[in-house]
PDB file of C-alpha atoms in Angstrom:
ATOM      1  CA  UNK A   1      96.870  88.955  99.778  1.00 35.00           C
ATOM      2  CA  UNK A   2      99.429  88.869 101.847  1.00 41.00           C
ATOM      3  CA  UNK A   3     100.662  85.687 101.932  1.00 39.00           C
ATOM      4  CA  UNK A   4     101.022  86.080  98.201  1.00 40.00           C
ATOM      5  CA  UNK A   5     103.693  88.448  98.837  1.00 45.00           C
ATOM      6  CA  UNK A   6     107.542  88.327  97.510  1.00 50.00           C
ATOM      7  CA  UNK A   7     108.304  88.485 101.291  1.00 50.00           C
ATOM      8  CA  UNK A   8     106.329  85.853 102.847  1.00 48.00           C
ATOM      9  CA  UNK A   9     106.554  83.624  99.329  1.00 49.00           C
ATOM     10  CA  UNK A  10     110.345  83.243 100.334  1.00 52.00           C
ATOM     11  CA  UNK A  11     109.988  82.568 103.855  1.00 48.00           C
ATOM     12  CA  UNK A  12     107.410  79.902 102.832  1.00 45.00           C
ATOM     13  CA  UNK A  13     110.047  78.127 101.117  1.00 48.00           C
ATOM     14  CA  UNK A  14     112.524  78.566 103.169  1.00 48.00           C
ATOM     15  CA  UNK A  15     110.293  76.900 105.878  1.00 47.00           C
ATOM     16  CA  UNK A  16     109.531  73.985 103.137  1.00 47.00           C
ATOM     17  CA  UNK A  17     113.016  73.215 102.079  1.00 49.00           C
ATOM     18  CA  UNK A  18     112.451  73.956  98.637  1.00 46.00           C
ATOM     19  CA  UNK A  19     116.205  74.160  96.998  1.00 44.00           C
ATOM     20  CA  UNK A  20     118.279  77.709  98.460  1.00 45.00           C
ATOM     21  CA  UNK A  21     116.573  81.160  98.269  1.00 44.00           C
ATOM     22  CA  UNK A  22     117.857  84.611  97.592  1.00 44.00           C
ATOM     23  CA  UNK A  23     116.930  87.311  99.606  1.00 43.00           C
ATOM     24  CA  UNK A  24     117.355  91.192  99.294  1.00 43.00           C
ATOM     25  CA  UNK A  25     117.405  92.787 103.032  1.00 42.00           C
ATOM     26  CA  UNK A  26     118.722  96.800 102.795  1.00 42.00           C
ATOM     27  CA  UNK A  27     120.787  96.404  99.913  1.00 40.00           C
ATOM     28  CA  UNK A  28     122.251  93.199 101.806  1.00 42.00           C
ATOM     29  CA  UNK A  29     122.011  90.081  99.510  1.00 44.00           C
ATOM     30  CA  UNK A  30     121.836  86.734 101.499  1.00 46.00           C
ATOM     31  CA  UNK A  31     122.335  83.719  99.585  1.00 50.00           C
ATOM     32  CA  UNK A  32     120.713  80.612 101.538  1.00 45.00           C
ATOM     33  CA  UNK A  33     121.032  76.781 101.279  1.00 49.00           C
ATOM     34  CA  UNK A  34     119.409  74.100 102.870  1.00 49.00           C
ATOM     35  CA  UNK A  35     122.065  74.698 105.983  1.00 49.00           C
ATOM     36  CA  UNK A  36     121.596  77.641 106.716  1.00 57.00           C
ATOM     37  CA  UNK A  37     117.665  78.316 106.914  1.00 58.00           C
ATOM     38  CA  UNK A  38     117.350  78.668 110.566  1.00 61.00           C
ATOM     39  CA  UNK A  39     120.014  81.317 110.986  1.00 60.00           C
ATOM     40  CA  UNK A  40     118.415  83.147 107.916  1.00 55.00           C
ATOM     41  CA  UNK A  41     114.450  82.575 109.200  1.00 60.00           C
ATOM     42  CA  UNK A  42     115.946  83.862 112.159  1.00 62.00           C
ATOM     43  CA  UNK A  43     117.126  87.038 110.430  1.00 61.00           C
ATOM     44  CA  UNK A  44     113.846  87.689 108.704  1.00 62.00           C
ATOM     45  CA  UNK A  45     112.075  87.639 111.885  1.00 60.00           C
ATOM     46  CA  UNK A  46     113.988  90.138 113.187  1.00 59.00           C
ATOM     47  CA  UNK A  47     113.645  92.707 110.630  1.00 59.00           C
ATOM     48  CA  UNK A  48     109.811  92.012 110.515  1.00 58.00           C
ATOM     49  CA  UNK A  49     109.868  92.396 113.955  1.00 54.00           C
ATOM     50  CA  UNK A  50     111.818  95.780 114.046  1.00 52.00           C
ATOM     51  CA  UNK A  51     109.753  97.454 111.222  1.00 53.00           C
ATOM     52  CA  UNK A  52     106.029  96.349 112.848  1.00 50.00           C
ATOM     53  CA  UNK A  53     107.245  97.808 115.998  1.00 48.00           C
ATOM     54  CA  UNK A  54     108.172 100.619 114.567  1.00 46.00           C
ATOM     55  CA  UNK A  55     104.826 101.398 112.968  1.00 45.00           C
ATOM     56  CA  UNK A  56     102.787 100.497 116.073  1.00 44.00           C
ATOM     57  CA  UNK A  57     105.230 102.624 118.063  1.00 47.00           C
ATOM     58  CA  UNK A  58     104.357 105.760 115.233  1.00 52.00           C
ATOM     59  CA  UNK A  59     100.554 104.478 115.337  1.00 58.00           C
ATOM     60  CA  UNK A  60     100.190 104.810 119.221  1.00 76.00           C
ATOM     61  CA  UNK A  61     102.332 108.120 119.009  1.00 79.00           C
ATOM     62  CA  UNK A  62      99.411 109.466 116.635  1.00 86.00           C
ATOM     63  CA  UNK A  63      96.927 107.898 119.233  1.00 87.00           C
ATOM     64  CA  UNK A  64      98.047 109.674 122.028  1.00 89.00           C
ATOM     65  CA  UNK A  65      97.879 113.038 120.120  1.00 91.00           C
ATOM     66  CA  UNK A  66      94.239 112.488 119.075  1.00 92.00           C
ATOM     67  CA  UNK A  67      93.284 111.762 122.474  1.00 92.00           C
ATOM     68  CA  UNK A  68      95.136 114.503 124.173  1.00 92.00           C
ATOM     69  CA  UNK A  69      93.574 117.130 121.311  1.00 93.00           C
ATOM     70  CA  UNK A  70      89.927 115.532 122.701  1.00 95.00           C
ATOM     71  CA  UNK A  71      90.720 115.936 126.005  1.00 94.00           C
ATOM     72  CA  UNK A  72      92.397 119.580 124.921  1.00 92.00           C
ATOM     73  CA  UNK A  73      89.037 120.481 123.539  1.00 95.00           C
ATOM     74  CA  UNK A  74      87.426 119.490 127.004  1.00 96.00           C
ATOM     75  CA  UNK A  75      89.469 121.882 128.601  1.00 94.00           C
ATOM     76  CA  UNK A  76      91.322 119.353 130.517  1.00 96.00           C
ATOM     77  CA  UNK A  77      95.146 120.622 130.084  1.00 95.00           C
ATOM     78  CA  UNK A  78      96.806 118.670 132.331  1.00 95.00           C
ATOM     79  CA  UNK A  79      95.433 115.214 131.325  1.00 96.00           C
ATOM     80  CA  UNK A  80      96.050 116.366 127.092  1.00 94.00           C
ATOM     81  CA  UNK A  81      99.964 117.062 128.348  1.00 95.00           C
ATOM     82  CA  UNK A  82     100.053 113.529 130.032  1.00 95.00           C
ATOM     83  CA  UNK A  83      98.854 112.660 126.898  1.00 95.00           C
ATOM     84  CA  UNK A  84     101.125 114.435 124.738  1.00 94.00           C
ATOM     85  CA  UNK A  85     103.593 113.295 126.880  1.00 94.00           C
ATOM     86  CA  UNK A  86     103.521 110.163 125.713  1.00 94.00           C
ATOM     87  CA  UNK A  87     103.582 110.781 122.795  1.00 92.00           C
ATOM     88  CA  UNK A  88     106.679 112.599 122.583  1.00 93.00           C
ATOM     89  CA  UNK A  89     108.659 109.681 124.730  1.00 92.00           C
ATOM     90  CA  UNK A  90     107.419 107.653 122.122  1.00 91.00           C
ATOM     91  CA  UNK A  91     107.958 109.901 118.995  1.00 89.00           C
ATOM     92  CA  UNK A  92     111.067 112.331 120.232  1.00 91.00           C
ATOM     93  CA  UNK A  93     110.989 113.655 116.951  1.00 89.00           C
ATOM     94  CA  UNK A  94     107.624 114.521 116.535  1.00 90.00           C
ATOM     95  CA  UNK A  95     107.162 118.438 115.925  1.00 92.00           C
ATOM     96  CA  UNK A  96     102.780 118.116 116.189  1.00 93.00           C
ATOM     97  CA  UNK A  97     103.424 115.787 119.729  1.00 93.00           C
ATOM     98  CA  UNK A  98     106.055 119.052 120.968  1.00 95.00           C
ATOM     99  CA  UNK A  99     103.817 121.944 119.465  1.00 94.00           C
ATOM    100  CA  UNK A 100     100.881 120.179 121.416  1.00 94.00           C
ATOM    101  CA  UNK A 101     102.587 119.634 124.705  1.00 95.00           C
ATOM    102  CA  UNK A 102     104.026 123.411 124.310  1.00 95.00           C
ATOM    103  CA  UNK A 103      99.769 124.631 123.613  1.00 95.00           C
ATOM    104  CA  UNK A 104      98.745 122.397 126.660  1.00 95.00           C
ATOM    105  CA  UNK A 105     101.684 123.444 129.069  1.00 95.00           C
ATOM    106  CA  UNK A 106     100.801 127.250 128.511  1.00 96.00           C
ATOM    107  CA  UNK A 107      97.275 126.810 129.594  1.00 96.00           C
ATOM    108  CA  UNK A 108      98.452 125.549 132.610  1.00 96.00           C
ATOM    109  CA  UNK A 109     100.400 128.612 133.123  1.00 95.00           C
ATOM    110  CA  UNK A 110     103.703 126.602 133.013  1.00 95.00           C
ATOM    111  CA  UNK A 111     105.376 128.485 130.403  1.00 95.00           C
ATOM    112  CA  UNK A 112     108.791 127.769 131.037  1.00 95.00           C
ATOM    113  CA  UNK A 113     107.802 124.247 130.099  1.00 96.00           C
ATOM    114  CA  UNK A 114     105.691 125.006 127.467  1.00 96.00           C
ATOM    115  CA  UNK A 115     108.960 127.360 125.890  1.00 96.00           C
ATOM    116  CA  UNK A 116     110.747 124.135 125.912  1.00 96.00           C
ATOM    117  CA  UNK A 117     108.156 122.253 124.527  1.00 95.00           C
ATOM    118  CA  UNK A 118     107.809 125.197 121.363  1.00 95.00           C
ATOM    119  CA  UNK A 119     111.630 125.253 121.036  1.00 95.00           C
ATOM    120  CA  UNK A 120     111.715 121.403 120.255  1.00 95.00           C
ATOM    121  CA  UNK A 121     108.938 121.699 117.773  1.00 94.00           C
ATOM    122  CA  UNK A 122     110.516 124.383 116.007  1.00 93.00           C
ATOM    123  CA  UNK A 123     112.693 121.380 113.523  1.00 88.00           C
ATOM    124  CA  UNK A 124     109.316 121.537 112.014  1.00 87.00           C
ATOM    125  CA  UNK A 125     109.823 121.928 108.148  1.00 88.00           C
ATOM    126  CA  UNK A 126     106.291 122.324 108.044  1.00 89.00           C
ATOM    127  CA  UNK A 127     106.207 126.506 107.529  1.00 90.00           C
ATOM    128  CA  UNK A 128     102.760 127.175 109.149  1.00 89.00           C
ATOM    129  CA  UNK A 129     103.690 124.996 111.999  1.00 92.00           C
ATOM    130  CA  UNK A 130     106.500 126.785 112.582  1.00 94.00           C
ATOM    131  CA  UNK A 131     104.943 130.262 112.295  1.00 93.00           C
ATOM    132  CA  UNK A 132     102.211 128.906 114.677  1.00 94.00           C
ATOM    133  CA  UNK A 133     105.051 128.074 116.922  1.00 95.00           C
ATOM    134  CA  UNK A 134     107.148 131.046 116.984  1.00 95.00           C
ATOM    135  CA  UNK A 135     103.858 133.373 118.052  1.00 95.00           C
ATOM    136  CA  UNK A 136     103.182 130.856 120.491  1.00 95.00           C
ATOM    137  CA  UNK A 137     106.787 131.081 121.545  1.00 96.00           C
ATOM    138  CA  UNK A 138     106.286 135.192 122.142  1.00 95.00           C
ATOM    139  CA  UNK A 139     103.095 134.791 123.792  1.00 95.00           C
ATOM    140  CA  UNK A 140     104.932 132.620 126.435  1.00 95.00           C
ATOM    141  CA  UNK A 141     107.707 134.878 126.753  1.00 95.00           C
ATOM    142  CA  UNK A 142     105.334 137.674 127.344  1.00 95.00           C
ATOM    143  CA  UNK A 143     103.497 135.884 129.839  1.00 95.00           C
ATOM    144  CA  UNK A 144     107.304 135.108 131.733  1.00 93.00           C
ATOM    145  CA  UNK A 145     107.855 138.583 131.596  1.00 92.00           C
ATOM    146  CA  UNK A 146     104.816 139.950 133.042  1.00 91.00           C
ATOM    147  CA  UNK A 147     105.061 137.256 135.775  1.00 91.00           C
ATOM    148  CA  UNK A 148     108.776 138.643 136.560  1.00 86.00           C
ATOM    149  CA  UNK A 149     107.790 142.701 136.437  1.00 86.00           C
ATOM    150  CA  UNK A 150     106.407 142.689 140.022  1.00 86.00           C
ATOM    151  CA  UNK A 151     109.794 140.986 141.561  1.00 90.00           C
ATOM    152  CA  UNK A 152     112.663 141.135 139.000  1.00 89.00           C
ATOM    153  CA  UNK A 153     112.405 144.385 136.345  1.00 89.00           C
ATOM    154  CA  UNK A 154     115.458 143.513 134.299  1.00 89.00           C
ATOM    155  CA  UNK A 155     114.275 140.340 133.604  1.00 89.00           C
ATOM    156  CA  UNK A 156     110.765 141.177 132.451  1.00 86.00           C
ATOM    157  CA  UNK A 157     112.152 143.579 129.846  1.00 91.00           C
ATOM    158  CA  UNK A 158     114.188 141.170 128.944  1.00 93.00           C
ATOM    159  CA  UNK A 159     111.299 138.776 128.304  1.00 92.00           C
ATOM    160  CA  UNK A 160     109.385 141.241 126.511  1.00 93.00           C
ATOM    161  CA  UNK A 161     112.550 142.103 124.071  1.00 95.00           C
ATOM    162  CA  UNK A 162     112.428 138.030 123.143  1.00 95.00           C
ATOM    163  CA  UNK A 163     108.451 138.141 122.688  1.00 93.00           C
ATOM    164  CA  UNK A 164     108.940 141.207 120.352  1.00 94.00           C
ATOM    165  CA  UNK A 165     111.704 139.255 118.383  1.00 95.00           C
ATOM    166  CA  UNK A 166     109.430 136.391 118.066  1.00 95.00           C
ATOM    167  CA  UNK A 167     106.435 138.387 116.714  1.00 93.00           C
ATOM    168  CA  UNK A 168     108.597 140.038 114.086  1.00 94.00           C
ATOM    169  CA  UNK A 169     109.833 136.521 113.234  1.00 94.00           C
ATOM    170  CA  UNK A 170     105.762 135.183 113.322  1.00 93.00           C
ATOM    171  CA  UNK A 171     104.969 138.031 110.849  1.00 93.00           C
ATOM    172  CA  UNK A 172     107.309 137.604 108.639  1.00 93.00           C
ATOM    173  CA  UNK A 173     106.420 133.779 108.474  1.00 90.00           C
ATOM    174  CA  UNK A 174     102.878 134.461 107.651  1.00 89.00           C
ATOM    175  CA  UNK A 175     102.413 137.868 106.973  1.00 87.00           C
ATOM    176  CA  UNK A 176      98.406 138.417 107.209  1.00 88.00           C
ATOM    177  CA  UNK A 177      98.624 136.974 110.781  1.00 88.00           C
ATOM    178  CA  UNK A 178      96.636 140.254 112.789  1.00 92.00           C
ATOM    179  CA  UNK A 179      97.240 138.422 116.441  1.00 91.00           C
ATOM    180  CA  UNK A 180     101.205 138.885 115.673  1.00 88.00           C
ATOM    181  CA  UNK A 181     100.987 142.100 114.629  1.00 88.00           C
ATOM    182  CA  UNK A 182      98.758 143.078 117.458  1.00 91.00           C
ATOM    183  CA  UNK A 183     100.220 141.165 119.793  1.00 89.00           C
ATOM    184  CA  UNK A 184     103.948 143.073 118.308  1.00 90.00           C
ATOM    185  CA  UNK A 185     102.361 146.675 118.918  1.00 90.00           C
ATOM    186  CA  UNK A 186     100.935 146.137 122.060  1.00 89.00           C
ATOM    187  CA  UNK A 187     104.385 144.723 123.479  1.00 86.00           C
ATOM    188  CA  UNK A 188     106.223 146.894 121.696  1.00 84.00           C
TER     189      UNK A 188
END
């Protein structure tokens, strides 16, 4: 149970007034007597407080992506990146949260958003992700550059030069992926 636990067996305790307590907090050892038990209540609160909010922050993070992958699957892009969204303000970090917003963003034909979104998810050290990433990467590169051909030339090929980069780079992450190597000759 948890209120058999070494954490709140001390606080109990402390809250009782039974003798001084010794405490371990990140490699911080508190010795408390009877004098100082607010101040060190106090300080226990806190710390509880910081690490629950940091799992509920994580938790929500993860329930944002779920529902933004339902409402992907419905075909409703713009309400999965408002999703994703918010899950990436609330997990910065998170490389699934980017890669999502990235996979939403290019349906919606924004891919110079959804290029920013792929870039940030690339600190993945998760190797599949990242492959899945990099092709996505090319395909929204190709896609800028065959939006730029009709007005801006130099641009375009230069669009389709990064998408071929990023194909090699997607095949040579995952070598039996056919859509990169497709994708690679068609471009090329």
């Amino acid at each position: 149970y948890l209120w058999q636990s070494p954490f709140c067996c001390s606080v109990f305790n402390l809250i009782l007034g039974r003798g001084s307590l010794k405490l371990r907090v990140m490699s911080l050892e508190l010795r408390v007597k009877r004098g100082n038990k607010q101040t060190l209540f106090i300080i226990i609160l806190f710390v509880y407080c910081l690490l629950f909010t940091a799992n509920s922050s994580s938790a929500s993070s993860a329930g944002d992506i779920r529902a933004g992958n339902k409402l992907y699957k419905q075909e409703k892009y713009s309400e999965a990146a408002d999703r994703y969204n918010q899950a990436v303000t609330q997990s910065p970090d998170s490389d699934i949260a980017h890669f999502n917003l990235g996979d939403a963003l290019y349906k919606k034909v924004q891919y110079k958003e959804a290029i920013d979104a792929f870039t940030k998810a690339l600190s993945t050290d998760n190797k599949s992700l990242e492959a899945k990433t990099i092709y996505n990467l090319a395909n929204s590169k190709y896609k800028l550059g065959t939006q730029a051909a009709d007005s801006d030339l130099n641009s375009a090929i230069s669009m389709y030069r990064e998408a071929l980069d990023y194909y090699k780079r997607a095949i040579e992450l995952d070598e039996g992926d056919k859509d990169a190597r497709y994708n690679h000759e068609l471009v090329e």
